[in-house]
Short mmCIF file of N, CA and C and ligand atoms in Angstrom, two decimals:
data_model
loop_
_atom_site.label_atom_id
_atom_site.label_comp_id
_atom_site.label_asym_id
_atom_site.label_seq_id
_atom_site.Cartn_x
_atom_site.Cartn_y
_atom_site.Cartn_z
N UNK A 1 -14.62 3.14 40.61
CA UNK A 1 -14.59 3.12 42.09
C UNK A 1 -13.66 2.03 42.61
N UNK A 2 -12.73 2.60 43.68
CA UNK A 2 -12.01 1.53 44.14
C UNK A 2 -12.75 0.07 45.32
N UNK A 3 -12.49 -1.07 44.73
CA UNK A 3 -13.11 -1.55 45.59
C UNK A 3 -12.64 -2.62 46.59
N UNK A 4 -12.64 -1.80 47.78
CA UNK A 4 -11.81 -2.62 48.76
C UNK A 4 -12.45 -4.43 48.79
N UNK A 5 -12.98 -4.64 49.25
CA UNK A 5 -13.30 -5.81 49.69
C UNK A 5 -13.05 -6.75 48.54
N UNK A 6 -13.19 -6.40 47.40
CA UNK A 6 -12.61 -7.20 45.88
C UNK A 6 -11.09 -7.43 46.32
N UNK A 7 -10.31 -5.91 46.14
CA UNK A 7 -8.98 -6.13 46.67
C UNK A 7 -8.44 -7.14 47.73
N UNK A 8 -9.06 -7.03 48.89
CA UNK A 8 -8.81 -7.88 50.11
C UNK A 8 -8.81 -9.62 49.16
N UNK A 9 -10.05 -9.81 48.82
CA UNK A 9 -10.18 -11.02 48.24
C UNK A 9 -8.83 -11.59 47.14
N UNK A 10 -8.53 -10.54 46.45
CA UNK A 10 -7.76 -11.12 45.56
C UNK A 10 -6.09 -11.00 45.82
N UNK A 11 -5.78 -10.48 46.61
CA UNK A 11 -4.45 -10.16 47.21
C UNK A 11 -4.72 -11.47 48.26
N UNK A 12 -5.82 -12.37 49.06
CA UNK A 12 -6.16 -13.20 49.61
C UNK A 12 -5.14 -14.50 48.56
N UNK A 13 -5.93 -14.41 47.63
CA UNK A 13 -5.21 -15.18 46.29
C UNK A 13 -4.49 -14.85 45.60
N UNK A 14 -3.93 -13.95 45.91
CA UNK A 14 -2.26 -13.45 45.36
C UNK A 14 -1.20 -14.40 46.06
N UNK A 15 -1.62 -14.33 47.28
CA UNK A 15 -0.42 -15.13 48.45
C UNK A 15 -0.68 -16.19 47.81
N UNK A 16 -1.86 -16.91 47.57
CA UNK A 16 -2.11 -18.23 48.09
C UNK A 16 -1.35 -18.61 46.33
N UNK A 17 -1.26 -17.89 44.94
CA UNK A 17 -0.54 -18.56 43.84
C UNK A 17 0.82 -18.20 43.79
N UNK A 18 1.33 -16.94 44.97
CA UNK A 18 2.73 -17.43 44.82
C UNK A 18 3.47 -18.85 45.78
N UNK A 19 2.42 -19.51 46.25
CA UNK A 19 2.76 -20.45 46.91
C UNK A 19 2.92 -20.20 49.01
N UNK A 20 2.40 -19.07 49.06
CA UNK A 20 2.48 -18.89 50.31
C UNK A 20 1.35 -18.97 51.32
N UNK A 21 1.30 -19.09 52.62
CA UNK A 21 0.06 -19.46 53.44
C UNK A 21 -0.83 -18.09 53.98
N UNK A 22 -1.30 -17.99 53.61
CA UNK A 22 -2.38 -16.21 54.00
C UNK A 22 -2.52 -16.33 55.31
N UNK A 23 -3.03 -17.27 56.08
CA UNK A 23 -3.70 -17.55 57.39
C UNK A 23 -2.14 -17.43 57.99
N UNK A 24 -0.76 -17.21 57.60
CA UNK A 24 0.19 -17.19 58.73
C UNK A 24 0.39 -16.07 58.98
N UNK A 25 0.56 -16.02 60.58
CA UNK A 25 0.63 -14.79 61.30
C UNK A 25 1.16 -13.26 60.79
N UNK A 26 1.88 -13.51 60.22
CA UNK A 26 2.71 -12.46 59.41
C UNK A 26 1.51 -11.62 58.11
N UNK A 27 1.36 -12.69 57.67
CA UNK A 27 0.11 -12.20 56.19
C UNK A 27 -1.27 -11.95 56.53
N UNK A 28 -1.76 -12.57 57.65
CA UNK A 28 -3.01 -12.35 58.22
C UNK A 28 -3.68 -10.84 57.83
N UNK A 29 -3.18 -10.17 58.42
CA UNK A 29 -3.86 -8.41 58.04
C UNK A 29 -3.75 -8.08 56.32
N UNK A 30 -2.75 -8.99 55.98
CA UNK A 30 -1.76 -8.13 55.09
C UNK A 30 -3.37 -7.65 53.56
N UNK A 31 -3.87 -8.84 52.93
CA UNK A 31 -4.65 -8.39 52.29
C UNK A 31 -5.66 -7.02 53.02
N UNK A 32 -6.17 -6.71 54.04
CA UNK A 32 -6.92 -5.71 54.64
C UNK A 32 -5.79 -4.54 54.40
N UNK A 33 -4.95 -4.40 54.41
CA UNK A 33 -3.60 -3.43 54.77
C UNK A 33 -3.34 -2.85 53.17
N UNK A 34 -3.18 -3.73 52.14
CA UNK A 34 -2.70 -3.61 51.28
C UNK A 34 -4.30 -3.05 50.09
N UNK A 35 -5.74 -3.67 50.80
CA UNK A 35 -6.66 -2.25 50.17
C UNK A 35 -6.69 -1.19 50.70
N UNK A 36 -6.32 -0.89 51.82
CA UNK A 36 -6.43 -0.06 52.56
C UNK A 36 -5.22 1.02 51.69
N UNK A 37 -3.97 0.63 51.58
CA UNK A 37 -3.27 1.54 50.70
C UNK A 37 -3.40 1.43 49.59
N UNK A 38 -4.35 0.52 48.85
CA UNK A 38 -4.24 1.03 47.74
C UNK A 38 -5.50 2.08 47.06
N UNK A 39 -6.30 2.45 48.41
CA UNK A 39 -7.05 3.14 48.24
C UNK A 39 -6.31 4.64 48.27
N UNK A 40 -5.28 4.80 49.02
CA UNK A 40 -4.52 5.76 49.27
C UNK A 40 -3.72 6.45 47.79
N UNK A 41 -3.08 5.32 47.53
CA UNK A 41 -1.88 5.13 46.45
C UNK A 41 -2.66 5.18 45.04
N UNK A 42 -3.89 5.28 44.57
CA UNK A 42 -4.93 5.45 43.66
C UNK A 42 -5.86 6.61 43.60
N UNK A 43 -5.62 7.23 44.76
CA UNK A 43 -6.72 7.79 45.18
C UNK A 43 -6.86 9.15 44.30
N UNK A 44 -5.72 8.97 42.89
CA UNK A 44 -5.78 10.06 41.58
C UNK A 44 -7.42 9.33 40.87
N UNK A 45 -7.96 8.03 41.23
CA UNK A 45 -8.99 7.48 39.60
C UNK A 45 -10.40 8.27 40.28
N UNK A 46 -10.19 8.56 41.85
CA UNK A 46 -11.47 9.30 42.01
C UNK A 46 -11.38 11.11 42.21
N UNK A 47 -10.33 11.22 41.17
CA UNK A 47 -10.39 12.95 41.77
C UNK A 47 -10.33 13.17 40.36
N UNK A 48 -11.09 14.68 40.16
CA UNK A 48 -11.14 15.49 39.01
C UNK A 48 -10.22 16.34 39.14
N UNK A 49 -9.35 16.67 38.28
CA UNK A 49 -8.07 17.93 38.67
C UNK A 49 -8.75 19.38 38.87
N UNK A 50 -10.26 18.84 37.74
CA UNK A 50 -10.89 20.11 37.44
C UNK A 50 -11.31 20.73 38.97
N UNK A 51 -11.17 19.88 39.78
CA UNK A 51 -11.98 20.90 41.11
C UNK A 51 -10.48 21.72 42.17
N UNK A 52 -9.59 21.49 41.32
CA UNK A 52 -8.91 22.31 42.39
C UNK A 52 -8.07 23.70 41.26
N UNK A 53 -8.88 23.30 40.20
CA UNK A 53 -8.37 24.81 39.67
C UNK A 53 -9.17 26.35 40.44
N UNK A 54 -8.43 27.27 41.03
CA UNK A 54 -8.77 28.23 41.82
C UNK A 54 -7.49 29.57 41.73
N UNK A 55 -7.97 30.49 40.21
CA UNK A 55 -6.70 30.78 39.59
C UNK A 55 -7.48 32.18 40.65
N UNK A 56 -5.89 32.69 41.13
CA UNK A 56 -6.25 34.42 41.06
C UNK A 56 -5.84 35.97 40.66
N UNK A 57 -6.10 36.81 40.33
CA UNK A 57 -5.49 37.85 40.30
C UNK A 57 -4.16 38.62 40.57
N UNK A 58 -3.22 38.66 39.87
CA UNK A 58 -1.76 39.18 40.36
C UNK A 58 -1.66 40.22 39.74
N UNK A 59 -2.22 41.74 39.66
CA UNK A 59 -1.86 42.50 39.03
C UNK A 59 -0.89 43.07 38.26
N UNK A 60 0.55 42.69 39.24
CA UNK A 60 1.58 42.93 39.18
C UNK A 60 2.37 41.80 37.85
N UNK A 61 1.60 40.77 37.83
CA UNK A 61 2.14 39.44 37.05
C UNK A 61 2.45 39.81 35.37
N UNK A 62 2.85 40.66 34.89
CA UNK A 62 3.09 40.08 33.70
C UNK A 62 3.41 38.85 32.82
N UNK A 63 4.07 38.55 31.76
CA UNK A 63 3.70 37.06 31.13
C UNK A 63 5.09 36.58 31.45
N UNK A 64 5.80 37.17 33.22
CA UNK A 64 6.68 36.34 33.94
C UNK A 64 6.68 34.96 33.92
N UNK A 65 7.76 33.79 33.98
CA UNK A 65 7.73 32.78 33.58
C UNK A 65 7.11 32.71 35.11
N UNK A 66 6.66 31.54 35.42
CA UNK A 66 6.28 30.56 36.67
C UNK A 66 7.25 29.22 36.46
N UNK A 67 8.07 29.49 37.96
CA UNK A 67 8.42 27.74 37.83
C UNK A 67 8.62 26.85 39.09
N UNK A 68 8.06 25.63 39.54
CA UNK A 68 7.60 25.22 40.67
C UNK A 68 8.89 23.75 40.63
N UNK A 69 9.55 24.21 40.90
CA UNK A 69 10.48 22.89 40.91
C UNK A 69 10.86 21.87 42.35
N UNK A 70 10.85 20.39 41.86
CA UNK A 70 11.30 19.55 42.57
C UNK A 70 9.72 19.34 43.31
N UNK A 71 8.71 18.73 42.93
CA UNK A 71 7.76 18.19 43.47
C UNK A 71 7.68 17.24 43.68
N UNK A 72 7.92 16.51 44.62
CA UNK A 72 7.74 14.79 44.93
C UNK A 72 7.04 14.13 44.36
N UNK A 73 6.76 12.81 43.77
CA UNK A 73 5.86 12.27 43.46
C UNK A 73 6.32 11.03 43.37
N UNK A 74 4.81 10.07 44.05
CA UNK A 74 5.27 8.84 43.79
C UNK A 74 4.29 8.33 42.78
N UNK A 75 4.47 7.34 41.99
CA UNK A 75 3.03 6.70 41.11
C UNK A 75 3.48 5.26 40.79
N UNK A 76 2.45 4.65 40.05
CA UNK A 76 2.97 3.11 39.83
C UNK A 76 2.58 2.88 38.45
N UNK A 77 3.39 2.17 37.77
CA UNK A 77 3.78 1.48 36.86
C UNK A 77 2.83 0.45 36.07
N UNK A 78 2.16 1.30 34.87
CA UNK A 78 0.60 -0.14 34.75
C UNK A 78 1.07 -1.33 33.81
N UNK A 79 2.43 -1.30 33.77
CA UNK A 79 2.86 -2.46 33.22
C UNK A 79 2.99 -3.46 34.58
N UNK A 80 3.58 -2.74 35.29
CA UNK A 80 4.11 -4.20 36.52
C UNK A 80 3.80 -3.98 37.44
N UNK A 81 3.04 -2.68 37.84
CA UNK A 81 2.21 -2.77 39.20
C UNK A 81 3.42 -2.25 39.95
N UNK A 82 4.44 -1.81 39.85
CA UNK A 82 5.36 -1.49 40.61
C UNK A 82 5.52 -0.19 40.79
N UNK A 83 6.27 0.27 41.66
CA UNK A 83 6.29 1.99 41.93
C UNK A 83 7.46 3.05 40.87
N UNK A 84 6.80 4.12 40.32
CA UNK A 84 8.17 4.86 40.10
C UNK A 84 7.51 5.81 40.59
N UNK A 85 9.36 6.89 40.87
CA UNK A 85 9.10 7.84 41.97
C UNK A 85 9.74 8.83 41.40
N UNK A 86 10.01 10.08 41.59
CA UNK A 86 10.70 11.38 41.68
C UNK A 86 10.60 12.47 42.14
N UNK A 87 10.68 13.31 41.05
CA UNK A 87 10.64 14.92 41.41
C UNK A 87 9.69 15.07 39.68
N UNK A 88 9.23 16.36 39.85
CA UNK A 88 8.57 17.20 39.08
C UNK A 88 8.74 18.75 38.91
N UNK A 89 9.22 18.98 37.74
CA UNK A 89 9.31 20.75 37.60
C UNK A 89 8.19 21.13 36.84
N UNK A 90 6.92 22.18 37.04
CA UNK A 90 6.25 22.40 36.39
C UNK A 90 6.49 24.19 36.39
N UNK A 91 6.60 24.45 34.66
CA UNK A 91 6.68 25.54 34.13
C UNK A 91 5.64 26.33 33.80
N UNK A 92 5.38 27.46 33.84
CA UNK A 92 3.93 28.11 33.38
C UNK A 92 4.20 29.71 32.78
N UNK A 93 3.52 30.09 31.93
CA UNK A 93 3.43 31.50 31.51
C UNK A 93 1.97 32.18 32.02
N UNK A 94 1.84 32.60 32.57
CA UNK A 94 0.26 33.07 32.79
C UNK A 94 -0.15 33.50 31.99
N UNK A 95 -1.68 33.64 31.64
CA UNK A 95 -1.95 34.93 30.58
C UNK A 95 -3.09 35.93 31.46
N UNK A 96 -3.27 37.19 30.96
CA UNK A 96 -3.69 38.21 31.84
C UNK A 96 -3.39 37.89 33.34
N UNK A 97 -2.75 37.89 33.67
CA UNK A 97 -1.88 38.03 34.88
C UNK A 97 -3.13 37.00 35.92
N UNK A 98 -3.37 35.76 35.09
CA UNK A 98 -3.94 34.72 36.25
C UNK A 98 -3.38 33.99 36.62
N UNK A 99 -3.01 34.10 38.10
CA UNK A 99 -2.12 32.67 38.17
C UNK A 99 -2.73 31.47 39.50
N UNK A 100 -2.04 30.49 39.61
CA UNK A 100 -2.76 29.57 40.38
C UNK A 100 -1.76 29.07 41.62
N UNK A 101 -2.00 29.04 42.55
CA UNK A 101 -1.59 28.96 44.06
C UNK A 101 -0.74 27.47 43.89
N UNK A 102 0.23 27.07 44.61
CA UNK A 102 1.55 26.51 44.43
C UNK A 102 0.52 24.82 45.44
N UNK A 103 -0.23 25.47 46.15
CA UNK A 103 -0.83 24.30 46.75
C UNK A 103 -1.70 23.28 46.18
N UNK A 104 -2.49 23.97 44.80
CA UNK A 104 -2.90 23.84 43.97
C UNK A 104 -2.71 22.80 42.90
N UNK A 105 -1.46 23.29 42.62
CA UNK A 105 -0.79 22.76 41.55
C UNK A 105 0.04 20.89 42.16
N UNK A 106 0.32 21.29 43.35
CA UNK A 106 0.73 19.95 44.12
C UNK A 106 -0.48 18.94 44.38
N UNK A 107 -1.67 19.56 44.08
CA UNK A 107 -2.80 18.63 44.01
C UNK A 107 -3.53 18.22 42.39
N UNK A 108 -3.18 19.38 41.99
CA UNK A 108 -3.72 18.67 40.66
C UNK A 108 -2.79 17.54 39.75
N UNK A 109 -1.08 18.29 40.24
CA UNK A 109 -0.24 16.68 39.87
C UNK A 109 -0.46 15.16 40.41
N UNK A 110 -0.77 15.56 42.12
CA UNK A 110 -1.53 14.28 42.62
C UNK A 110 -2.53 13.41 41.80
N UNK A 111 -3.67 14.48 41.15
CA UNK A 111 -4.85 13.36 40.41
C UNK A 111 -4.02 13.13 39.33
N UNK A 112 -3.17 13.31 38.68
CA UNK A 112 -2.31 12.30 37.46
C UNK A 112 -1.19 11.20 38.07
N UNK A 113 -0.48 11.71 39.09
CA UNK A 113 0.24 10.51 39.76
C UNK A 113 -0.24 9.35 40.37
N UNK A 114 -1.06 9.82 41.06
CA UNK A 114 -1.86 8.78 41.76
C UNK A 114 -2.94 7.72 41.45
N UNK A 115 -2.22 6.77 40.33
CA UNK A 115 -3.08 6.17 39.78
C UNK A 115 -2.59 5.32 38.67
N UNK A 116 -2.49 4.26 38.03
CA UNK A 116 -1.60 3.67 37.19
C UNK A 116 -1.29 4.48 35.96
N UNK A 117 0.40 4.51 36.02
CA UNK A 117 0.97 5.13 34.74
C UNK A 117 1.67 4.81 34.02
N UNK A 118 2.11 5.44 33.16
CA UNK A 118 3.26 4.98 32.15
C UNK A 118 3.91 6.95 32.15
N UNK A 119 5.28 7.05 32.51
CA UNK A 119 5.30 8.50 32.70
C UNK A 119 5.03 9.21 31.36
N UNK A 120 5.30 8.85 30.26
CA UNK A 120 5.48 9.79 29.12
C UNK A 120 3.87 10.33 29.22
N UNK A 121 3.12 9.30 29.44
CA UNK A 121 1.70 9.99 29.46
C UNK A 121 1.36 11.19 30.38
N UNK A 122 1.76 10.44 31.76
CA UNK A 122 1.44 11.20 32.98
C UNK A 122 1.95 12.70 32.56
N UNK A 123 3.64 13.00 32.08
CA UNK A 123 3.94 14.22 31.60
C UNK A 123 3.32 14.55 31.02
N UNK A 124 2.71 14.43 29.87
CA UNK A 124 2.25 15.09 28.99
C UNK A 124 0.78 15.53 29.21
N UNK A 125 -0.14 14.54 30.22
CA UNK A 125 -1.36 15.25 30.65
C UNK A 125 -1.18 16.29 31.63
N UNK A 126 -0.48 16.14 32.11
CA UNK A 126 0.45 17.16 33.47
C UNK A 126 -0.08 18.74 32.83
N UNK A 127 1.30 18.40 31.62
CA UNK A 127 1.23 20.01 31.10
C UNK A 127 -0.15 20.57 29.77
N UNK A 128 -0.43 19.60 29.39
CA UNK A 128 -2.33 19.33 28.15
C UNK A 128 -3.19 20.20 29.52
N UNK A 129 -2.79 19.83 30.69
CA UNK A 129 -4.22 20.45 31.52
C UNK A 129 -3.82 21.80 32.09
N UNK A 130 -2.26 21.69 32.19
CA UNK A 130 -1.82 23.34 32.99
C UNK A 130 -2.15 24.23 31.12
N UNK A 131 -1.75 23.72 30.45
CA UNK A 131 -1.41 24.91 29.33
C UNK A 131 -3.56 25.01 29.04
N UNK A 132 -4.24 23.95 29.33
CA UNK A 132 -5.39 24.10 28.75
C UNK A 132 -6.40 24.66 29.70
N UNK A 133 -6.04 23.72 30.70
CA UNK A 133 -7.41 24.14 31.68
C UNK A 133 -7.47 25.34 32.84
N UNK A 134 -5.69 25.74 32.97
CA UNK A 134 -5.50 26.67 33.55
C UNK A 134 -5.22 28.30 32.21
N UNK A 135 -5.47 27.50 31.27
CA UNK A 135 -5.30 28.79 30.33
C UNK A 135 -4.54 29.70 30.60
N UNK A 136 -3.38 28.68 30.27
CA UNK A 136 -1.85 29.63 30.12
C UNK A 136 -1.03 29.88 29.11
N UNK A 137 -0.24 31.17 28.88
CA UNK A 137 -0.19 31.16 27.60
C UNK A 137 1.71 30.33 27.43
N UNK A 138 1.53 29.06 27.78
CA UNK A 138 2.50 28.43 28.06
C UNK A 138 2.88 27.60 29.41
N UNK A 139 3.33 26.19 28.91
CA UNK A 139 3.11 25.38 30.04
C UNK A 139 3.96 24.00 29.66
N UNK A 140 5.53 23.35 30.73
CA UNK A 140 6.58 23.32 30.70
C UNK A 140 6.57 22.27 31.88
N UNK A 141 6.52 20.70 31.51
CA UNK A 141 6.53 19.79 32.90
C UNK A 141 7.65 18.75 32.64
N UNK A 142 8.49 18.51 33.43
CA UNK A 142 9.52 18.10 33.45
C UNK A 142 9.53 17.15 34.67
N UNK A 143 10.12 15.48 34.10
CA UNK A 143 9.70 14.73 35.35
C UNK A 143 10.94 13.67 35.21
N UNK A 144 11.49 13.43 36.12
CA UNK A 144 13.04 12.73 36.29
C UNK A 144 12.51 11.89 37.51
N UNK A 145 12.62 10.43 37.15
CA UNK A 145 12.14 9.46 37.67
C UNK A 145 12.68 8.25 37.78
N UNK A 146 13.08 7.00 39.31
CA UNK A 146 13.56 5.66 39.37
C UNK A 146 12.18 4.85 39.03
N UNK A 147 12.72 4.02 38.22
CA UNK A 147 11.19 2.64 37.93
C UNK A 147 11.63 1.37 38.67
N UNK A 148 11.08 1.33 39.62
CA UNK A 148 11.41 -0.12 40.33
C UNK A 148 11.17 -1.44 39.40
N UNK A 149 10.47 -1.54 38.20
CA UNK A 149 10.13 -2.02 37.37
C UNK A 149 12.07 -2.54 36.32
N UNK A 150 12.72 -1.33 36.55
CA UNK A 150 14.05 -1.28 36.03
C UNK A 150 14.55 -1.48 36.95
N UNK A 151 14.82 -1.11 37.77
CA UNK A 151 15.97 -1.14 39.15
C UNK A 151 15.63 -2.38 39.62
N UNK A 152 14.64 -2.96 40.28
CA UNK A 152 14.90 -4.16 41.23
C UNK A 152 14.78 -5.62 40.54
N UNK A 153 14.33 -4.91 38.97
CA UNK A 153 14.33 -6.84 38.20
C UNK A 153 14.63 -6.22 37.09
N UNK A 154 14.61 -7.42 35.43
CA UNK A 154 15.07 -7.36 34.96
C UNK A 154 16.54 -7.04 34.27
N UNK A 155 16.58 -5.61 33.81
CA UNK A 155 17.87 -5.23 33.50
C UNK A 155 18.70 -4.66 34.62
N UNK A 156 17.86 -4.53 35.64
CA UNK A 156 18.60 -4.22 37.16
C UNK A 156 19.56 -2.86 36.70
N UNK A 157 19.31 -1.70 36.93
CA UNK A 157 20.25 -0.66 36.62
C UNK A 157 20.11 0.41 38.01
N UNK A 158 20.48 -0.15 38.66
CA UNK A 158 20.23 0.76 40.10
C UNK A 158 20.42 2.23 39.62
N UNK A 159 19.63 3.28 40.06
CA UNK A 159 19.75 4.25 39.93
C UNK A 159 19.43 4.94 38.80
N UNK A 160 19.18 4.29 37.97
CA UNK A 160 18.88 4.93 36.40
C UNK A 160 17.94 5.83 36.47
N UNK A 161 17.56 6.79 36.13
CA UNK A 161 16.76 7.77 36.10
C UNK A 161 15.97 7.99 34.23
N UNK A 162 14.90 8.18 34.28
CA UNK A 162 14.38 8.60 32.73
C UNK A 162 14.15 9.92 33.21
N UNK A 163 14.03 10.72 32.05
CA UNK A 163 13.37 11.84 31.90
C UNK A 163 12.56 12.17 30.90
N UNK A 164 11.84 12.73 31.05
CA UNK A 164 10.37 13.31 30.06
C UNK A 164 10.45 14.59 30.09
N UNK A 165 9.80 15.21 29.30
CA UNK A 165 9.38 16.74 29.12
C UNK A 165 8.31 16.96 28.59
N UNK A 166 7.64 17.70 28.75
CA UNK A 166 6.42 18.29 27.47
C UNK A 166 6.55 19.76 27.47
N UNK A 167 6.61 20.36 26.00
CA UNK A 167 6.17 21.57 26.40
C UNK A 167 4.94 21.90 25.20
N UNK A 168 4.44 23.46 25.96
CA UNK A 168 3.05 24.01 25.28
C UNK A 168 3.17 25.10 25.40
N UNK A 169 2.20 26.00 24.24
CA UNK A 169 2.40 27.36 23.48
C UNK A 169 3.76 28.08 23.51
N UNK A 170 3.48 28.89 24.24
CA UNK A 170 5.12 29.58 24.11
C UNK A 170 6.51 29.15 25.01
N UNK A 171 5.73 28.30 25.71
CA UNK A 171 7.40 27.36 26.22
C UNK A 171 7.85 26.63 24.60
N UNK A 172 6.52 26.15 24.28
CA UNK A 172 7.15 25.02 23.14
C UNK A 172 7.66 26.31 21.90
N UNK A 173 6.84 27.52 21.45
CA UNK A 173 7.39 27.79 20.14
C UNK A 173 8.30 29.20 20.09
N UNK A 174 8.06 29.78 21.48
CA UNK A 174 9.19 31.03 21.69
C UNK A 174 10.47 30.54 22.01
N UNK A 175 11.50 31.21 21.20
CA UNK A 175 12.91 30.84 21.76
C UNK A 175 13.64 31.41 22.81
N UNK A 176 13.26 32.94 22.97
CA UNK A 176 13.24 33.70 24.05
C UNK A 176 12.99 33.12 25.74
N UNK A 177 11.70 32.76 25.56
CA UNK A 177 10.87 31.82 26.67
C UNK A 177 11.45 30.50 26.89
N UNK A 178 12.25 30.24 26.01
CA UNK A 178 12.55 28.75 26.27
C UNK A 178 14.10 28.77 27.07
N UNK A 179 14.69 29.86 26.58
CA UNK A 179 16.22 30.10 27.01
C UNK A 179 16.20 30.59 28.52
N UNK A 180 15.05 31.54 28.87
CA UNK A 180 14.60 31.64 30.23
C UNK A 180 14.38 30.83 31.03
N UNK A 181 13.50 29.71 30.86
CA UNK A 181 13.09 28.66 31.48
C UNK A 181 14.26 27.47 31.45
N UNK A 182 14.99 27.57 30.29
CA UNK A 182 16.22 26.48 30.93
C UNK A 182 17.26 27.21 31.56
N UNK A 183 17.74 28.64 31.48
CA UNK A 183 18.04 28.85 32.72
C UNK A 183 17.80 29.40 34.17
N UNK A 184 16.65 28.93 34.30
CA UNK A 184 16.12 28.80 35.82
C UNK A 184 16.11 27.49 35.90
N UNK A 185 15.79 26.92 35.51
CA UNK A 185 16.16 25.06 35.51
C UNK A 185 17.51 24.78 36.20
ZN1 ZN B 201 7.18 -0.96 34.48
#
């Protein structure tokens, strides 16, 4: 459970060990402000993905690829507390023609973004829950991302981008399926 009033307190004493005054006008709110979003910016550690699976019927669907590209996402960094951001392509094969609503899927990436990450993980639970829990016979997540963690300190590389992939069942072992899906990519 997130807990604001802890937060408030210790962002209280965040200011006060980088050497700055909390009580000045400027910082005054700022601990109240900063649980307040980070109840927002977390708000993946209190959601189950499991409640927004709501697959339905496409008669018409054969084991057509699915592909949902360029999903926003922001998340943060559990090494440095800092933000990385991008886009998201998530790939899918249905099986018996079930498939799952596009609104859906922008919420169940939410409960993995929203919440401290490291991306290789975040990808790879991304597509572990589309290929498992949506029981698909194939499942393809692709995530191209800035780490403010890289860009604004250390090795400073403005703009650098990583990329990840995962794939599952027949994205990962058909070659057919795979040549499809990279060119719709
Ligand atoms: Zn980092």
């Amino acid at each position: 459970m997130i807990n604001k009033k802890k937060i408030e307190r210790l962002i209280y004493e965040l200011l006060e060990a980088i050497g700055e005054n909390p009580l000045r006008e400027g910082l005054k709110e700022t601990p109240h402000r900063v649980a307040k979003m980070y109840k927002e910016i977390f708000a993946g550690m209190e959601e189950n993905p499991k409640e927004h699976v709501k697959m339905f019927n496409e008669s018409g669907q054969g084991n057509e690829l699915i592909l949902v590209k360029d999903i926003p996402f922001y998340s943060m960094c559990e090494h440095h507390l800092l933000p990385f951001f991008g886009t998201i392509h998530i790939a899918y094969i249905p099986s018996r023609g079930r498939i799952i609503g596009l609104s859906k899927i922008v919420r169940i990436v939410n409960c993995y973004t929203k919440q401290l990450q490291i991306q290789e993980r975040m990808t790879r639970e991304i597509a572990d829950f589309i290929f498992s829990d949506l029981e698909t016979s194939g499942a393809a997540v692709f995530v191209e991302a800035e780490h403010l963690c890289m860009t604004m300190r250390g090795v400073k590389s403005p703009g650098a981008k990583t990329k990840t992939y995962s794939l599952k069942g027949l994205l990962s072992s058909d070659q057919k399926k795979k040549e499809e899906l990279y060119s719709l990519l």
